[in-house]
Amino acid sequence: MSRRRTAPKGRLSDRDVSDLAARGEAELARERLATEQAARIAAEEAQERLRQSEAKFAGIVSIASDAIISVNEAQQIILFNQGAETMFGYQASDVLGRRLDMLLPRGARPAHREHIRDFGQSPIAARRMAERQEISGQRKNGEEFPAEAAISKLDLGNERIYTVVLRDISRRKRAEEAQRFLAQASSVLAASLDHETTLASVARLAAGPLADFCIIDLVQEGGHVDRLVVAHADPAKEGVAQQLLRYPLDRSRPHLVFKMLQTGQPELWPELPESYLESVAQNKDHLRLLGALHIRSLLAVPLRSHGRLLGALTLVMAESGRHYQPEDLELAEELAHRAALAIENARLYREAQKAVWARDEVLSVVSHDLGNPLSAIFIGTGLLLKSLPADGRPDESRQHLEAIRASAAQMERLIGNLLEIRRMEAGRLRLDCKPEEPAGLIAEACHVLQPLASVKSQLLQTEIPADGLPRVLADRERVLQVLSNLVGNAVKYTPAGGRITVRAETREAEVGFLVSDTGPGIPPEHLPHIFERFWQVRQSGRRGIGLGLAIAKGIVEAHGGRIWVESRPGAGSTFHFTLPMAE
């Protein structure tokens, strides 16, 4: 019977050592396998994340609103995203493998090819949109459009890829052009207040930028519509278009603008069928004329001002082949709004001119027809006054006669003031300017008004510099008229016992005249209106029609001077005016 050998106590046997070694190798193998599995899983996860990232990037590129196009060194298209499909009208399958030239206007292709070659040889890796000038693209239908572009290059192994990001700026360009056009339109429309000139300006503005030809119809009193203006962008076709004016609009028949005038809403016809022209033609000759004008598309917008429908602005596309789209409506309506305001202003100005003409006619008749009776009153009262006894005793008849003469004199002054204002408005105020001494002008004006001031116990004083003043270039009678008006007003409105001061001073190339008083002053809200015609601060029952200060202003400004007032309630008033020096 064999006996198993055992290791001494405290020592491992050979078999134990062998078992331990085997278990260690297995453990190491399991750990190695686990590590390899973990690494494989991590690699697979990283690969999946990379695929997802690439898919996300490809998806972002694919659906980006900007056009993203990549080409190889032969400038063949290898990437064409959805934004590019929308922008150019091609499907990716239509363009992949074809040259980039197909997306460019024919005239721009050589320069663009050269630009990409130069960019490829430069050390720059990318150029942003703001660093490049605008370029033009060409859609599948042949339409050209403006765009901004950014370009970059990337080397992948032995291959170089160029990527272009394009942004269609057609809408922005249209907005910029519309603003420029409207700014020009405002300037042109503001250049004249003549009714006919304004109408012609509106039509000329629209013909060309907005239409092949333009028609303006206005609603007249009584509701009938007059076709007043037709303008064509092509001078050679102007005569044909003008023939439209020969056909009066018949409300009993359909017409291009009647529906719009009834509803007040714009009419837009992107494509005008021939049957429509047949339905709105006034007669056979009118239909032949419409056919000769080759009308293709039409846009009619109302001319409305302050809620009142004035008429219609009709824009027509013909031989140019252009067609109106909904986005054209906003610009047409804005032009119509500005045109309507200009037309309304011209109409109001024309009516104002008629009113001024009628007033001038009345003034002429009044001044002429009242002149003879007033002369008769002056002569008659003068003779009667001479016939009265001159014994110095109070006489009621003399008082009545002097009151009649004073009233006649006031009527004469009022008529004179009205005629003076008329001459100023017409630019017919005549001046006979000569060198005059300011001190002499002040002294003469104050001498005439001193008795009135004395009656009210007022102190009327003058202040002239001791070293004198330079002479002014002035019409003596006119300047005395200004001084008399200002000093007379001060005497009138200053309470009894008050003080009125008239002085003059040198101001650079002018001499300043000042008339100050210690009266009640002028409320601040009245100061901006003080020199307006027919304006009166105080309704005190005194006679007058508020023309004195307006006339004074006209006389001073006709001399090349200025006039203004400074006043505070309770602190009196100071009227200033200047006249140019004679030397």
Short mmCIF file of N, CA, C and O in Angstrom, two decimals, residues 518-563:
data_model
loop_
_atom_site.label_atom_id
_atom_site.label_comp_id
_atom_site.label_asym_id
_atom_site.label_seq_id
_atom_site.Cartn_x
_atom_site.Cartn_y
_atom_site.Cartn_z
N THR A 518 -43.36 148.87 -19.65
CA THR A 518 -43.65 148.31 -18.33
C THR A 518 -45.10 147.85 -18.25
O THR A 518 -45.73 147.92 -17.20
N GLY A 519 -45.60 147.39 -19.38
CA GLY A 519 -46.98 146.94 -19.46
C GLY A 519 -47.17 145.58 -18.84
O GLY A 519 -46.28 145.03 -18.17
N PRO A 520 -48.33 144.94 -19.07
CA PRO A 520 -48.67 143.66 -18.43
C PRO A 520 -47.91 142.46 -19.00
O PRO A 520 -47.97 141.37 -18.43
N GLY A 521 -47.21 142.63 -20.11
CA GLY A 521 -46.50 141.50 -20.71
C GLY A 521 -47.41 140.62 -21.56
O GLY A 521 -48.62 140.84 -21.65
N ILE A 522 -46.80 139.63 -22.18
CA ILE A 522 -47.51 138.74 -23.11
C ILE A 522 -47.42 137.31 -22.58
O ILE A 522 -46.33 136.84 -22.25
N PRO A 523 -48.53 136.59 -22.47
CA PRO A 523 -48.49 135.19 -22.01
C PRO A 523 -47.56 134.35 -22.91
O PRO A 523 -47.52 134.54 -24.13
N PRO A 524 -46.82 133.41 -22.34
CA PRO A 524 -45.86 132.60 -23.13
C PRO A 524 -46.51 131.87 -24.30
O PRO A 524 -45.89 131.73 -25.35
N GLU A 525 -47.76 131.39 -24.13
CA GLU A 525 -48.39 130.63 -25.21
C GLU A 525 -48.72 131.50 -26.42
O GLU A 525 -48.96 130.98 -27.52
N HIS A 526 -48.71 132.82 -26.24
CA HIS A 526 -49.03 133.71 -27.36
C HIS A 526 -47.78 134.16 -28.13
O HIS A 526 -47.92 134.64 -29.26
N LEU A 527 -46.61 134.02 -27.52
CA LEU A 527 -45.39 134.55 -28.14
C LEU A 527 -45.11 133.97 -29.53
O LEU A 527 -44.71 134.69 -30.44
N PRO A 528 -45.31 132.64 -29.76
CA PRO A 528 -45.03 132.12 -31.11
C PRO A 528 -45.93 132.69 -32.20
O PRO A 528 -45.61 132.57 -33.39
N HIS A 529 -47.07 133.29 -31.83
CA HIS A 529 -48.04 133.74 -32.82
C HIS A 529 -48.07 135.26 -32.98
O HIS A 529 -48.86 135.77 -33.77
N ILE A 530 -47.23 135.96 -32.23
CA ILE A 530 -47.37 137.39 -32.10
C ILE A 530 -47.22 138.13 -33.43
O ILE A 530 -47.81 139.19 -33.64
N PHE A 531 -46.44 137.57 -34.37
CA PHE A 531 -46.21 138.25 -35.65
C PHE A 531 -47.08 137.67 -36.78
O PHE A 531 -46.85 137.96 -37.95
N GLU A 532 -48.05 136.81 -36.42
CA GLU A 532 -48.92 136.23 -37.44
C GLU A 532 -50.00 137.24 -37.83
O GLU A 532 -50.41 138.08 -37.02
N ARG A 533 -50.46 137.12 -39.07
CA ARG A 533 -51.53 138.00 -39.54
C ARG A 533 -52.82 137.76 -38.77
O ARG A 533 -53.14 136.61 -38.45
N PHE A 534 -53.53 138.84 -38.49
CA PHE A 534 -54.83 138.82 -37.85
C PHE A 534 -54.80 138.26 -36.42
O PHE A 534 -55.83 137.93 -35.86
N TRP A 535 -53.58 138.17 -35.84
CA TRP A 535 -53.48 137.67 -34.47
C TRP A 535 -53.51 138.85 -33.50
O TRP A 535 -52.80 139.83 -33.66
N GLN A 536 -54.33 138.75 -32.46
CA GLN A 536 -54.41 139.77 -31.43
C GLN A 536 -54.37 139.10 -30.06
O GLN A 536 -55.14 138.18 -29.78
N VAL A 537 -53.43 139.55 -29.22
CA VAL A 537 -53.27 138.95 -27.91
C VAL A 537 -54.45 139.30 -27.01
O VAL A 537 -55.03 138.46 -26.35
N ARG A 538 -54.84 140.55 -27.02
CA ARG A 538 -55.88 141.01 -26.11
C ARG A 538 -57.16 141.34 -26.87
O ARG A 538 -57.11 142.07 -27.85
N GLN A 539 -58.24 140.82 -26.43
CA GLN A 539 -59.54 141.16 -27.00
C GLN A 539 -60.17 142.24 -26.10
O GLN A 539 -61.05 141.99 -25.29
N SER A 540 -59.66 143.46 -26.22
CA SER A 540 -60.06 144.53 -25.30
C SER A 540 -61.13 145.43 -25.88
O SER A 540 -61.49 146.43 -25.29
N GLY A 541 -61.60 145.13 -27.04
CA GLY A 541 -62.62 145.98 -27.66
C GLY A 541 -62.01 147.11 -28.47
O GLY A 541 -62.74 147.87 -29.09
N ARG A 542 -60.66 147.20 -28.48
CA ARG A 542 -60.04 148.25 -29.27
C ARG A 542 -60.14 147.89 -30.74
O ARG A 542 -60.14 146.72 -31.13
N ARG A 543 -60.14 148.89 -31.56
CA ARG A 543 -60.25 148.65 -32.99
C ARG A 543 -58.92 148.17 -33.55
O ARG A 543 -57.85 148.56 -33.08
N GLY A 544 -58.99 147.36 -34.59
CA GLY A 544 -57.79 146.82 -35.23
C GLY A 544 -58.05 145.41 -35.70
O GLY A 544 -58.95 144.73 -35.19
N ILE A 545 -57.27 144.98 -36.68
CA ILE A 545 -57.48 143.63 -37.24
C ILE A 545 -56.23 142.77 -37.13
O ILE A 545 -56.14 141.71 -37.73
N GLY A 546 -55.23 143.23 -36.36
CA GLY A 546 -54.07 142.39 -36.10
C GLY A 546 -53.11 142.25 -37.25
O GLY A 546 -52.58 141.17 -37.48
N LEU A 547 -52.86 143.33 -37.98
CA LEU A 547 -51.92 143.29 -39.10
C LEU A 547 -50.65 144.09 -38.84
O LEU A 547 -49.68 143.94 -39.58
N GLY A 548 -50.66 144.91 -37.79
CA GLY A 548 -49.52 145.81 -37.58
C GLY A 548 -48.21 145.09 -37.41
O GLY A 548 -47.21 145.42 -38.07
N LEU A 549 -48.15 144.09 -36.53
CA LEU A 549 -46.90 143.37 -36.28
C LEU A 549 -46.51 142.50 -37.47
O LEU A 549 -45.33 142.31 -37.75
N ALA A 550 -47.49 141.94 -38.17
CA ALA A 550 -47.18 141.15 -39.37
C ALA A 550 -46.54 142.04 -40.43
O ALA A 550 -45.58 141.63 -41.10
N ILE A 551 -47.04 143.26 -40.58
CA ILE A 551 -46.46 144.19 -41.54
C ILE A 551 -45.06 144.60 -41.10
O ILE A 551 -44.12 144.68 -41.91
N ALA A 552 -44.89 144.85 -39.80
CA ALA A 552 -43.57 145.21 -39.29
C ALA A 552 -42.56 144.10 -39.57
O ALA A 552 -41.42 144.35 -39.98
N LYS A 553 -42.97 142.88 -39.37
CA LYS A 553 -42.09 141.73 -39.64
C LYS A 553 -41.71 141.68 -41.11
O LYS A 553 -40.55 141.48 -41.48
N GLY A 554 -42.70 141.87 -41.99
CA GLY A 554 -42.42 141.84 -43.42
C GLY A 554 -41.46 142.94 -43.84
O GLY A 554 -40.55 142.72 -44.65
N ILE A 555 -41.61 144.14 -43.27
CA ILE A 555 -40.73 145.26 -43.63
C ILE A 555 -39.30 145.00 -43.16
O ILE A 555 -38.33 145.20 -43.90
N VAL A 556 -39.16 144.54 -41.90
CA VAL A 556 -37.82 144.29 -41.36
C VAL A 556 -37.11 143.20 -42.16
O VAL A 556 -35.93 143.33 -42.51
N GLU A 557 -37.82 142.10 -42.44
CA GLU A 557 -37.19 141.00 -43.19
C GLU A 557 -36.87 141.41 -44.61
O GLU A 557 -35.89 140.93 -45.20
N ALA A 558 -37.68 142.30 -45.20
CA ALA A 558 -37.37 142.80 -46.54
C ALA A 558 -36.08 143.61 -46.54
O ALA A 558 -35.37 143.68 -47.55
N HIS A 559 -35.73 144.21 -45.40
CA HIS A 559 -34.46 144.94 -45.26
C HIS A 559 -33.28 143.99 -45.00
O HIS A 559 -32.13 144.42 -44.98
N GLY A 560 -33.58 142.71 -44.78
CA GLY A 560 -32.51 141.76 -44.43
C GLY A 560 -32.27 141.69 -42.94
O GLY A 560 -31.24 141.16 -42.50
N GLY A 561 -33.21 142.19 -42.13
CA GLY A 561 -33.06 142.16 -40.69
C GLY A 561 -33.90 141.08 -40.04
O GLY A 561 -34.50 140.24 -40.71
N ARG A 562 -33.93 141.12 -38.70
CA ARG A 562 -34.69 140.15 -37.91
C ARG A 562 -35.56 140.91 -36.91
O ARG A 562 -35.20 142.01 -36.49
N ILE A 563 -36.65 140.29 -36.48
CA ILE A 563 -37.52 140.90 -35.48
C ILE A 563 -38.01 139.82 -34.54
O ILE A 563 -38.33 138.70 -34.96
#
